[in-house]
mmCIF file of N, CA, C and O in Angstrom:
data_model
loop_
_atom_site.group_PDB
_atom_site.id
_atom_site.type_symbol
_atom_site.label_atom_id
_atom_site.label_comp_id
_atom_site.label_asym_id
_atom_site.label_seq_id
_atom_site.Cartn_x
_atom_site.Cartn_y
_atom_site.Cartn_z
ATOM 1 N N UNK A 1 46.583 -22.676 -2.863
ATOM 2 C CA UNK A 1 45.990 -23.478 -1.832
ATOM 3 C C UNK A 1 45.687 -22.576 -0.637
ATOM 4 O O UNK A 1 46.405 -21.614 -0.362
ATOM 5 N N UNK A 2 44.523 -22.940 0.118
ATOM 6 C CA UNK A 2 43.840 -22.266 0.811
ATOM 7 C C UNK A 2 44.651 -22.303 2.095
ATOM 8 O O UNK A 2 44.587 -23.493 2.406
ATOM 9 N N UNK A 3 45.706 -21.406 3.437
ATOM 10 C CA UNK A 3 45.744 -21.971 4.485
ATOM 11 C C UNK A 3 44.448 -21.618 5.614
ATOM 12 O O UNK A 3 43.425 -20.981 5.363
ATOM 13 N N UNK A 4 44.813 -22.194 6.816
ATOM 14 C CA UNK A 4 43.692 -21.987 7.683
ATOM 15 C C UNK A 4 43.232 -21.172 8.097
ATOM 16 O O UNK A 4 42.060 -21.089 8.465
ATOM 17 N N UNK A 5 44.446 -20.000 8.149
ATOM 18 C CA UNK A 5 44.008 -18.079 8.577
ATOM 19 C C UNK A 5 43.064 -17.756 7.604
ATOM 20 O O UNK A 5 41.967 -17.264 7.868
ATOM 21 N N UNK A 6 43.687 -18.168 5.863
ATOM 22 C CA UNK A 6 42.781 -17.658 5.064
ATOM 23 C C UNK A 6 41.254 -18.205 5.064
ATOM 24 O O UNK A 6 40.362 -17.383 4.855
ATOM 25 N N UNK A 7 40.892 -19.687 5.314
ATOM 26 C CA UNK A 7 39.892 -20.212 5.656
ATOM 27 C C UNK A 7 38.970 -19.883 6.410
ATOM 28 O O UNK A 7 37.792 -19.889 6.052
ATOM 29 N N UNK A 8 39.297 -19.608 7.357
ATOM 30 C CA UNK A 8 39.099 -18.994 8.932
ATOM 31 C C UNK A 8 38.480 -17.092 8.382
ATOM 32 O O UNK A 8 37.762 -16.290 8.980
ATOM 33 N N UNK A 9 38.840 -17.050 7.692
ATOM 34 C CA UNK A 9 38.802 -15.103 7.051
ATOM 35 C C UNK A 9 37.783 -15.207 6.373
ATOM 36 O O UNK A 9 36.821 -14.483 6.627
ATOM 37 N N UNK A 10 37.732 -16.296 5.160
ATOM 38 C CA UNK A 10 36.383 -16.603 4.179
ATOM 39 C C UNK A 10 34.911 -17.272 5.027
ATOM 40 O O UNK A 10 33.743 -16.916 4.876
ATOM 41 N N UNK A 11 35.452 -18.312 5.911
ATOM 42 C CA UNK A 11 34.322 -18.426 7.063
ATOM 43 C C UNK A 11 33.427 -17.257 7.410
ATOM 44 O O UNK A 11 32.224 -17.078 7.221
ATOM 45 N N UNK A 12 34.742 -16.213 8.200
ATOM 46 C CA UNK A 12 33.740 -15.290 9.093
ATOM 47 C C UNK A 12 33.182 -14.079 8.323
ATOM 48 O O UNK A 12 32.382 -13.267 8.788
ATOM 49 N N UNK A 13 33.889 -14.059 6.653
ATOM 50 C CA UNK A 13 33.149 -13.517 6.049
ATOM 51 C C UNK A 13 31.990 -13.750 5.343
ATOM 52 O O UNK A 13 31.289 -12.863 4.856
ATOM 53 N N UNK A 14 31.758 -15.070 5.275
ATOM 54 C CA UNK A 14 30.472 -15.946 4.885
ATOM 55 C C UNK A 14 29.627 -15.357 5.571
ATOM 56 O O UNK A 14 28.760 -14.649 5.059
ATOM 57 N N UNK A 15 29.777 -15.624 7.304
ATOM 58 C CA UNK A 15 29.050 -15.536 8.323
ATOM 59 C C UNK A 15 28.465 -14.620 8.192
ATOM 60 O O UNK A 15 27.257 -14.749 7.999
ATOM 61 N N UNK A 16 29.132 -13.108 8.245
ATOM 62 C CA UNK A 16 29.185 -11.691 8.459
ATOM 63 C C UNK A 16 27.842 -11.712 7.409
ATOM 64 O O UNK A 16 26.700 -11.523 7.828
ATOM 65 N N UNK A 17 28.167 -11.977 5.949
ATOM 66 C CA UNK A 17 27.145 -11.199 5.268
ATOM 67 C C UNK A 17 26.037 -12.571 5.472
ATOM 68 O O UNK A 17 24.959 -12.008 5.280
ATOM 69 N N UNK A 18 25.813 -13.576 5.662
ATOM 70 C CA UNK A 18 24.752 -13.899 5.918
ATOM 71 C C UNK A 18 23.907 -13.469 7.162
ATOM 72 O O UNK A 18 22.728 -13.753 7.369
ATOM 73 N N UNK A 19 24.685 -12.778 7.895
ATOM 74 C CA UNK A 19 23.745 -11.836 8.966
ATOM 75 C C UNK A 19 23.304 -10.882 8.222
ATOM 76 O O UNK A 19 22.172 -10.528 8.549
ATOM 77 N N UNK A 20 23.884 -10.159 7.087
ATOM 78 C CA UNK A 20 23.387 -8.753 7.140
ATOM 79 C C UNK A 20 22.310 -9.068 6.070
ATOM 80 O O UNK A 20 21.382 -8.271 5.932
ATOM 81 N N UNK A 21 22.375 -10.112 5.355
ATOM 82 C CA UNK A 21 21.309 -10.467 4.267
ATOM 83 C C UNK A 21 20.053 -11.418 5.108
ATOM 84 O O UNK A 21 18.967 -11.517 4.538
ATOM 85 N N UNK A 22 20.198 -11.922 6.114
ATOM 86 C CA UNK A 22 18.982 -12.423 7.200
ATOM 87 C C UNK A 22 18.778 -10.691 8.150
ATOM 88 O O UNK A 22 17.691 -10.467 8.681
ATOM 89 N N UNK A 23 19.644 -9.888 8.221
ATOM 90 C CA UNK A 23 18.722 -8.785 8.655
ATOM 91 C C UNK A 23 18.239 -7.994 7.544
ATOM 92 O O UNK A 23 17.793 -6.860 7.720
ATOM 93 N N UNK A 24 18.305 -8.513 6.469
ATOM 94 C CA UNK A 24 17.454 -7.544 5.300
ATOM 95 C C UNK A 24 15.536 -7.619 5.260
ATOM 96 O O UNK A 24 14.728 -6.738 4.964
ATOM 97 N N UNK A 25 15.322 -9.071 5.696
ATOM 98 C CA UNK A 25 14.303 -9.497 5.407
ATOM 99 C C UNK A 25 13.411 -8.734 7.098
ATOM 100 O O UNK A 25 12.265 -8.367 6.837
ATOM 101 N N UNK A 26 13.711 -8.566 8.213
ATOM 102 C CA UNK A 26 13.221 -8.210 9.307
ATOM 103 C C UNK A 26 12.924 -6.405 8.905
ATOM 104 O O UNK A 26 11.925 -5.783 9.266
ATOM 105 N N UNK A 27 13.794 -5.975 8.284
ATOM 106 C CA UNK A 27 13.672 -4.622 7.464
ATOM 107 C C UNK A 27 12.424 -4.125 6.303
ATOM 108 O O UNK A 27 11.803 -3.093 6.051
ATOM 109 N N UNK A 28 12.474 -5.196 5.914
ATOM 110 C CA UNK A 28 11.911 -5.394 4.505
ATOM 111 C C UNK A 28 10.296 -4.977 5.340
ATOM 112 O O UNK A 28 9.519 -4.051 5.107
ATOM 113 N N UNK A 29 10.223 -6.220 6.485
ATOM 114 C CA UNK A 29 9.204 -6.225 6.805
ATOM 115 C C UNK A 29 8.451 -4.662 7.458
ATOM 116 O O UNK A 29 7.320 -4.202 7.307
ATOM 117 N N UNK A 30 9.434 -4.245 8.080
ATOM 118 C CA UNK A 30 9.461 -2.926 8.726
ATOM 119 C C UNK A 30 8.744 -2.123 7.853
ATOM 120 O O UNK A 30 7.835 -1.403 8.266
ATOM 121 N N UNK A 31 9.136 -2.187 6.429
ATOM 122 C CA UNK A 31 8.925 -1.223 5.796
ATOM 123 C C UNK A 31 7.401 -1.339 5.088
ATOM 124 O O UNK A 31 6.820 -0.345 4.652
ATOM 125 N N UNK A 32 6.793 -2.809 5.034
ATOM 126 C CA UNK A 32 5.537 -3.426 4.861
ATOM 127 C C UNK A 32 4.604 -2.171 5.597
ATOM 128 O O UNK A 32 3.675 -1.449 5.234
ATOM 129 N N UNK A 33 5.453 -2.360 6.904
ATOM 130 C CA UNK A 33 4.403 -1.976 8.166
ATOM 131 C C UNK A 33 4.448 -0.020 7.872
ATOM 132 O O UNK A 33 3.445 0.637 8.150
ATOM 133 N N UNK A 34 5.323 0.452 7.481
ATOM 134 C CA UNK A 34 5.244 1.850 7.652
ATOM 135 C C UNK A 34 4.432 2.158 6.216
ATOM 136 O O UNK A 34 4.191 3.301 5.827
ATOM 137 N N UNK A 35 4.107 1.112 5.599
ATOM 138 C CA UNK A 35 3.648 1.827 4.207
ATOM 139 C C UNK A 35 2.252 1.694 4.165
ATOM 140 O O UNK A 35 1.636 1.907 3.121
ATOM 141 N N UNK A 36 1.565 1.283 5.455
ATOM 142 C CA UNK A 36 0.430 1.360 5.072
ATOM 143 C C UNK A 36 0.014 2.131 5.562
ATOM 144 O O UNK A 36 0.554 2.365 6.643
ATOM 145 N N UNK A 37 -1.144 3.029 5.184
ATOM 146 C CA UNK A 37 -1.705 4.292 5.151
ATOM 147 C C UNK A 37 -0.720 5.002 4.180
ATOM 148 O O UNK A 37 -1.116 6.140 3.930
ATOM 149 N N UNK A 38 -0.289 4.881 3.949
ATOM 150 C CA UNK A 38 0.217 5.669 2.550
ATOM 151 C C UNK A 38 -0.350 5.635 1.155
ATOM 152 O O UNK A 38 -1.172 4.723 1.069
ATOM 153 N N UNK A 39 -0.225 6.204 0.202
ATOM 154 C CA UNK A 39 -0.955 6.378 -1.097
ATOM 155 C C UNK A 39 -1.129 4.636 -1.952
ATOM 156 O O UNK A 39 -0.271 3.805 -2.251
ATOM 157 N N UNK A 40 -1.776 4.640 -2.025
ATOM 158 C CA UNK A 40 -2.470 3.187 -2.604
ATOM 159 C C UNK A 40 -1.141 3.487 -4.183
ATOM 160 O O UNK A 40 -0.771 4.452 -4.852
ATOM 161 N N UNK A 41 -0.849 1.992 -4.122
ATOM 162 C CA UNK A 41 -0.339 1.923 -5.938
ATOM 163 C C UNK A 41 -0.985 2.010 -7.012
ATOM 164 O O UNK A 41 -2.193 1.921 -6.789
ATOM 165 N N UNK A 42 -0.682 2.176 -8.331
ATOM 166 C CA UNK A 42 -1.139 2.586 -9.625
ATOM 167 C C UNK A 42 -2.062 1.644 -9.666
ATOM 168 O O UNK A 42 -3.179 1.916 -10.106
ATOM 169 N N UNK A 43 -1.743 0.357 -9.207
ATOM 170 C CA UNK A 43 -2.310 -0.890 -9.725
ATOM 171 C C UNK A 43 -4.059 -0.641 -8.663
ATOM 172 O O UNK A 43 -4.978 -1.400 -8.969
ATOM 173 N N UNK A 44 -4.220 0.043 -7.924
ATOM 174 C CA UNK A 44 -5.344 0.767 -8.142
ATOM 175 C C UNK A 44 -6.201 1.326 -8.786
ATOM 176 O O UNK A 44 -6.458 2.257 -8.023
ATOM 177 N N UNK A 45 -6.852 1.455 -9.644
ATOM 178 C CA UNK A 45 -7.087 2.423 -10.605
ATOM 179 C C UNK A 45 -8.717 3.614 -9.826
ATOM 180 O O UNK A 45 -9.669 3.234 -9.142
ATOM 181 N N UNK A 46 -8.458 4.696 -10.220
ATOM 182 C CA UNK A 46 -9.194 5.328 -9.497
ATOM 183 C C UNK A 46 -10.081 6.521 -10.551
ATOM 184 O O UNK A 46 -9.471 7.167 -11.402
ATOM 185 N N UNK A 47 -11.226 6.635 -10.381
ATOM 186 C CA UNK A 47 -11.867 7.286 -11.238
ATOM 187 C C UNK A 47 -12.684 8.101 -9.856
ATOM 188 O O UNK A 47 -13.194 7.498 -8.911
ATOM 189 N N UNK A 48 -12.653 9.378 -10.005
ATOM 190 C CA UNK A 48 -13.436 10.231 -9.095
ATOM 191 C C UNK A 48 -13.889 11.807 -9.719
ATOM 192 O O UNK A 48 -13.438 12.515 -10.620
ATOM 193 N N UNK A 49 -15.189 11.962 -8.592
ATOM 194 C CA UNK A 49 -15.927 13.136 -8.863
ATOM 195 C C UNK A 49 -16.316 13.760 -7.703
ATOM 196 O O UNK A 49 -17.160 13.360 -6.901
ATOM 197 N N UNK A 50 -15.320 15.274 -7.632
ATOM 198 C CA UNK A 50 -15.744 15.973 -6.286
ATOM 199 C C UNK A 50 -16.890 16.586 -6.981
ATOM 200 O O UNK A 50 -16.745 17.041 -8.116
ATOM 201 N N UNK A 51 -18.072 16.626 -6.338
ATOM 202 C CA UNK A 51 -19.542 17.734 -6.299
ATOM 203 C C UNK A 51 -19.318 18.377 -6.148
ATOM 204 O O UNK A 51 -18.493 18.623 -5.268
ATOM 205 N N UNK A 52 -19.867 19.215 -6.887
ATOM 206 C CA UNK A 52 -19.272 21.040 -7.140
ATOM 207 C C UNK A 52 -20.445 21.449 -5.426
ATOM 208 O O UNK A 52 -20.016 22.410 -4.786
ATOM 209 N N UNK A 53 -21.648 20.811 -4.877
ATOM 210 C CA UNK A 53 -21.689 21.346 -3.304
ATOM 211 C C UNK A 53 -21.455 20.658 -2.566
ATOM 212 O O UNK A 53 -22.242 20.308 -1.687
ATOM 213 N N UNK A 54 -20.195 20.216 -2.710
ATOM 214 C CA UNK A 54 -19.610 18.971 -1.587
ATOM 215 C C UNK A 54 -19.719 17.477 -1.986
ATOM 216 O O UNK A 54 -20.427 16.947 -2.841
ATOM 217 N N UNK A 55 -18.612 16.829 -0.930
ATOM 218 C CA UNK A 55 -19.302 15.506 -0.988
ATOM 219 C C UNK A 55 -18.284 15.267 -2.292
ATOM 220 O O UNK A 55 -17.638 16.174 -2.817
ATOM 221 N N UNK A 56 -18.263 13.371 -2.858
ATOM 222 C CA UNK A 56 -17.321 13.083 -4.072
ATOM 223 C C UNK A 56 -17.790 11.928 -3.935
ATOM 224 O O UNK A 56 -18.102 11.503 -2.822
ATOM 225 N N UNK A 57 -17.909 11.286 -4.938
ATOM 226 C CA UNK A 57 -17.644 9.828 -5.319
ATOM 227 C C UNK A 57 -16.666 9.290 -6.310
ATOM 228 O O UNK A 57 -16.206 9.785 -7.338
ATOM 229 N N UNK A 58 -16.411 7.777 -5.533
ATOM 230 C CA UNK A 58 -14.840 7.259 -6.026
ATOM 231 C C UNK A 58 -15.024 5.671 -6.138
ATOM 232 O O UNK A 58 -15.460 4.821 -5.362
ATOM 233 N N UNK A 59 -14.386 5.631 -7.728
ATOM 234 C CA UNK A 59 -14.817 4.153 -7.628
ATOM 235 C C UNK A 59 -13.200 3.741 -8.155
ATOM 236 O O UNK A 59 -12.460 4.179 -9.035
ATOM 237 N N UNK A 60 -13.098 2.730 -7.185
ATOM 238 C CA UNK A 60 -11.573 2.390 -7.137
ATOM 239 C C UNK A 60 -11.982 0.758 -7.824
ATOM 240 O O UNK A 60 -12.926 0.022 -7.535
ATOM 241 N N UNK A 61 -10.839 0.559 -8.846
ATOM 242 C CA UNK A 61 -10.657 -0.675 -9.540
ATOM 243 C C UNK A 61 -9.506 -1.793 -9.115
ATOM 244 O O UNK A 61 -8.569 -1.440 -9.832
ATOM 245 N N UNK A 62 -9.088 -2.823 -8.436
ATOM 246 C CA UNK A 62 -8.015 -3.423 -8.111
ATOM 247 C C UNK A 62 -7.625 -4.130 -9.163
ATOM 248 O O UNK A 62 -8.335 -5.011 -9.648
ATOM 249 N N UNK A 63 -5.875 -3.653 -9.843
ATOM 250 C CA UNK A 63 -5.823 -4.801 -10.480
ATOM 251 C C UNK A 63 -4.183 -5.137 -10.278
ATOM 252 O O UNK A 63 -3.304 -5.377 -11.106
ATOM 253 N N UNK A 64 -4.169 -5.069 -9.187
ATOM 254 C CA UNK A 64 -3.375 -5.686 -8.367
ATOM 255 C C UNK A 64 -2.650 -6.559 -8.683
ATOM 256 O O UNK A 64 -1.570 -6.381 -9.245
ATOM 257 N N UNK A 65 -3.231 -7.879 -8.306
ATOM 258 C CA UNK A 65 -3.060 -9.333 -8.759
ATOM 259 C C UNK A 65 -3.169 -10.228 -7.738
ATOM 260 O O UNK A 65 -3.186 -11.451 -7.877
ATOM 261 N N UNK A 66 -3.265 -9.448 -6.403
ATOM 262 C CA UNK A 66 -4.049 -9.763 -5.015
ATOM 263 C C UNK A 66 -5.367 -8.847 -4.297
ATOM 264 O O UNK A 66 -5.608 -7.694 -4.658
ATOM 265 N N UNK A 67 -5.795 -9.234 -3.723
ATOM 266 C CA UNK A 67 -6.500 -8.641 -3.049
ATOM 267 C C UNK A 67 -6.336 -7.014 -2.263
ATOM 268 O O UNK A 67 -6.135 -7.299 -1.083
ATOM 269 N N UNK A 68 -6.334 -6.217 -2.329
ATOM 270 C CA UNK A 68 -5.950 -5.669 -1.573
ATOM 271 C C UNK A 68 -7.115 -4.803 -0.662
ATOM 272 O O UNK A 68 -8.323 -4.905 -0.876
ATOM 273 N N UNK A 69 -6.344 -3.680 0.697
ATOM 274 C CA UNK A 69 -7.560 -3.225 1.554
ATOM 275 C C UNK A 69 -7.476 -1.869 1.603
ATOM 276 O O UNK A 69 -6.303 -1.642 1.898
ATOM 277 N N UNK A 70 -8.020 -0.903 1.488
ATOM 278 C CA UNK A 70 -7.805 0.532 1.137
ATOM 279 C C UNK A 70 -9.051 1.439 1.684
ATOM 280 O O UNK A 70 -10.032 1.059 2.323
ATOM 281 N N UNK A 71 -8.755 2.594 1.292
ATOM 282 C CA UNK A 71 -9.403 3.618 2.024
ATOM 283 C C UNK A 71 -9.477 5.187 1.141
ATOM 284 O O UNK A 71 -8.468 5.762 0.733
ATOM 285 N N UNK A 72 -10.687 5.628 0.990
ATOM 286 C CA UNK A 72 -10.297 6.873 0.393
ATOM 287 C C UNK A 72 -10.423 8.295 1.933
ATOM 288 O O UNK A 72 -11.310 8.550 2.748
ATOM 289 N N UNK A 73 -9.208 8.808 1.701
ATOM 290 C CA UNK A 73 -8.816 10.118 2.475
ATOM 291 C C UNK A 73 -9.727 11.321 1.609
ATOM 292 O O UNK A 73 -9.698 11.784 0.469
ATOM 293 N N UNK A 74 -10.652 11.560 3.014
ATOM 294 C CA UNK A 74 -11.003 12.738 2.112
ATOM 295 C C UNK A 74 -10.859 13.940 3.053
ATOM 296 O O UNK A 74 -11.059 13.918 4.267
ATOM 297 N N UNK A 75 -10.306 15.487 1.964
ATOM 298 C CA UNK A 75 -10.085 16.311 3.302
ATOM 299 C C UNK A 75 -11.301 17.328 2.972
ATOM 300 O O UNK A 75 -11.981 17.609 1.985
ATOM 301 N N UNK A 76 -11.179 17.864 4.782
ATOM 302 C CA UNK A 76 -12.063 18.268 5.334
ATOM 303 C C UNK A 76 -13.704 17.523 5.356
ATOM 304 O O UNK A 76 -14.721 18.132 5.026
ATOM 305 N N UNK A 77 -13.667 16.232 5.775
ATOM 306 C CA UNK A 77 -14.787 15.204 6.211
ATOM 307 C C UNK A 77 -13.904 14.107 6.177
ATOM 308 O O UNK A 77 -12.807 14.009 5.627
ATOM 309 N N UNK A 78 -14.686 13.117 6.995
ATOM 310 C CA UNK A 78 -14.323 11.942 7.997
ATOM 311 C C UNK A 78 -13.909 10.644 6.540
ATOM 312 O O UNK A 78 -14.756 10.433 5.672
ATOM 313 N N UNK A 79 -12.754 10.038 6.524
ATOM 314 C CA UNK A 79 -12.414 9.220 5.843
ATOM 315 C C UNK A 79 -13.312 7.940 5.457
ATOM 316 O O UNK A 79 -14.058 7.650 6.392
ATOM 317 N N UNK A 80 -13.438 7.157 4.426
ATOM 318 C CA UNK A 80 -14.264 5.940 4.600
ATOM 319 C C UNK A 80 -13.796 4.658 5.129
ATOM 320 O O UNK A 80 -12.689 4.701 5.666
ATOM 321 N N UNK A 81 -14.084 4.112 5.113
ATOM 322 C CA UNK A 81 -13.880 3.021 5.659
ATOM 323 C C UNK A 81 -12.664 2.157 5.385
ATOM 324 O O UNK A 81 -12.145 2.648 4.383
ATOM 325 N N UNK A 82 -12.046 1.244 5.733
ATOM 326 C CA UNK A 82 -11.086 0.549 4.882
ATOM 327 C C UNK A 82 -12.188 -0.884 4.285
ATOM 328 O O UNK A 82 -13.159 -1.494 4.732
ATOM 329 N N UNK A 83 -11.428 -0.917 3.175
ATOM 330 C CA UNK A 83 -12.620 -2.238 2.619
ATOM 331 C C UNK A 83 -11.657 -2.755 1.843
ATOM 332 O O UNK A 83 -10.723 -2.128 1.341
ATOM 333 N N UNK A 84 -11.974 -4.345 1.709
ATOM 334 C CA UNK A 84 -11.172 -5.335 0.972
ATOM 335 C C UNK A 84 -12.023 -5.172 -0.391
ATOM 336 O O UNK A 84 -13.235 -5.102 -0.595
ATOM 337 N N UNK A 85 -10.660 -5.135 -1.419
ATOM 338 C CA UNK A 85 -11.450 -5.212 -3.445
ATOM 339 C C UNK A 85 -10.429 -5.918 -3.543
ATOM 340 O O UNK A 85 -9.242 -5.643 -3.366
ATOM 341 N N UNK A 86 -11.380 -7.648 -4.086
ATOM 342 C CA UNK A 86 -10.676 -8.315 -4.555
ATOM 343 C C UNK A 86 -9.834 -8.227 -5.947
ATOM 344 O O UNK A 86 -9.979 -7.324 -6.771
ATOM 345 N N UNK A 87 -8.863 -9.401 -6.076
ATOM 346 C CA UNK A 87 -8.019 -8.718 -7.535
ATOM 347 C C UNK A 87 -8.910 -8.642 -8.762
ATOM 348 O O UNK A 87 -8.723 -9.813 -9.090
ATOM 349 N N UNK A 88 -9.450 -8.340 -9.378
ATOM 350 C CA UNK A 88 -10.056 -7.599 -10.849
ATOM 351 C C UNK A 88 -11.486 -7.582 -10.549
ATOM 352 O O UNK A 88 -12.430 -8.158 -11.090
ATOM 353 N N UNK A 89 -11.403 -6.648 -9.391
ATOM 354 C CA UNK A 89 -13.020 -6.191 -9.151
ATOM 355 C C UNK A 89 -12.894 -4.696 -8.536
ATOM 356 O O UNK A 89 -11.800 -4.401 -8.056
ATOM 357 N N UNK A 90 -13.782 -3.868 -8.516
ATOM 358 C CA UNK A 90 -14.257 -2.112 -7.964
ATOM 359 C C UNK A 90 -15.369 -2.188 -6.822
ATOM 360 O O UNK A 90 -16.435 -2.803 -6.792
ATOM 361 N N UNK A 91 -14.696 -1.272 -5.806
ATOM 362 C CA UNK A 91 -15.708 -0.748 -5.057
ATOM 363 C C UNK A 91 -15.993 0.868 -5.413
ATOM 364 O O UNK A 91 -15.211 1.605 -6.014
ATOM 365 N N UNK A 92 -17.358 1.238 -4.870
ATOM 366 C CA UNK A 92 -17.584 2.526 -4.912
ATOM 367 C C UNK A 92 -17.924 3.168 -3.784
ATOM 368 O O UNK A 92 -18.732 2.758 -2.951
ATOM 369 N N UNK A 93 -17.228 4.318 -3.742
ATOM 370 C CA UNK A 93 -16.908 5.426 -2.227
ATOM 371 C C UNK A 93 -17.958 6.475 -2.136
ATOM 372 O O UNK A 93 -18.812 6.553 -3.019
ATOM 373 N N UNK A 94 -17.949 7.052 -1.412
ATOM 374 C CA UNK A 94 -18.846 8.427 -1.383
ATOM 375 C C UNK A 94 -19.087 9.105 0.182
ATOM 376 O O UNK A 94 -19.091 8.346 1.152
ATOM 377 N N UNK A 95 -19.254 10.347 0.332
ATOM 378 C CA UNK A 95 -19.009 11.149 1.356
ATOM 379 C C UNK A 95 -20.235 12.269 0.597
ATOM 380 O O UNK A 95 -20.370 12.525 -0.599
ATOM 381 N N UNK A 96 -20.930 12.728 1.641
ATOM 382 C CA UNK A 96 -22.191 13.704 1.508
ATOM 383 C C UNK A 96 -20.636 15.065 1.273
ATOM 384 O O UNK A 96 -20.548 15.605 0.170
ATOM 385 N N UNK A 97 -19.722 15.391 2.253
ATOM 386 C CA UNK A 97 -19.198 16.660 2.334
ATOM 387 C C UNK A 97 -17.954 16.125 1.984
ATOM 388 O O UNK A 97 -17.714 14.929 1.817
ATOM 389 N N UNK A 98 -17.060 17.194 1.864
ATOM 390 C CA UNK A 98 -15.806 16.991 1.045
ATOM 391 C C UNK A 98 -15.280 16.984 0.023
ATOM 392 O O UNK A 98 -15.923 17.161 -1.011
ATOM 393 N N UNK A 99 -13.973 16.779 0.029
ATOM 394 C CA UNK A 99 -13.088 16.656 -1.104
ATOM 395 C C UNK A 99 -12.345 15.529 -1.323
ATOM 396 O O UNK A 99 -11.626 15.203 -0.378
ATOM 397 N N UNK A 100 -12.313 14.827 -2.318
ATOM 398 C CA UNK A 100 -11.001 13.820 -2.944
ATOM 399 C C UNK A 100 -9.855 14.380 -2.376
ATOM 400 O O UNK A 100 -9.519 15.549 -2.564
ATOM 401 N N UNK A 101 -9.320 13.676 -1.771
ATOM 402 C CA UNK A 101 -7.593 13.505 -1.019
ATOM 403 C C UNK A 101 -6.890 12.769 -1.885
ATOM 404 O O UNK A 101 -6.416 13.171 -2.948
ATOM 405 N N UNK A 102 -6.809 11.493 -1.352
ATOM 406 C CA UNK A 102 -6.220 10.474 -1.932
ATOM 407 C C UNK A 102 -6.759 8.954 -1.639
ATOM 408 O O UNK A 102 -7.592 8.661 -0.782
ATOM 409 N N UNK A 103 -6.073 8.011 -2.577
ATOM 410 C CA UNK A 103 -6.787 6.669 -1.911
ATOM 411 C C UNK A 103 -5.501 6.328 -1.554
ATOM 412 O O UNK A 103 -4.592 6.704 -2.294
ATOM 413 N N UNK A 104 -5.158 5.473 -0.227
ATOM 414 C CA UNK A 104 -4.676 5.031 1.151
ATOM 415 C C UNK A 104 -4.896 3.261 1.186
ATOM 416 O O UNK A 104 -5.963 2.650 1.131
ATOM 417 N N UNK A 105 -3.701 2.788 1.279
ATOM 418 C CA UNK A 105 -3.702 1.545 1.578
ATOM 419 C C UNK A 105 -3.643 1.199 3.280
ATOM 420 O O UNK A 105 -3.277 2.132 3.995
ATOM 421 N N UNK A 106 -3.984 -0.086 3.928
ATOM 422 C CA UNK A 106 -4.978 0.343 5.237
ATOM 423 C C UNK A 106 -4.659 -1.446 5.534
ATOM 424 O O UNK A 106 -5.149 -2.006 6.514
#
């Protein structure tokens, strides 16, 4: 049988981890926010061609299962744009100068 110290102990340990599992989700979110501009997921699919005198084209496939908004990094010339590809559809990229970097979620 339970007394009240021990009651009182299981309470504030209830309490305790339901704080630290309601601060998981404010985290979680944190981490939403630092991941974008970072490397796009697999569920991207990416087919590209740097031009042997510059310049590349990139045709990115979403198959996500949402929408998502992305960007191809290209180095040495100016990045494209960020653009929404809905879930099971391709956009196509291109830059006169440059190189394929990476594709970048945005």
């Amino acid at each position: 049988m339970l007394t009240r110290k021990h009651k009182v102990t299981i309470g504030s340990a209830a309490a305790v981890l339901a704080g630290v599992l309601g601060a998981a989700a404010p985290a979680s979110a944190a981490t939403a926010h630092v991941t974008a501009g970072g490397t796009a997921p697999a569920c991207i699919k990416r087919s590209v061609v740097n031009n042997p005198d510059g310049g590349m084209q990139a045709w990115l496939y979403n198959g996500c299962g949402k929408t998502m908004r992305v960007k191809v990094v290209v180095h040495s010339w100016r990045d494209t744009s960020c653009q929404s590809i809905p879930n099971k559809q391709s956009r196509y990229f291109h830059t006169l100068g440059g190189r394929y970097d990476r594709t970048a979620v945005c």
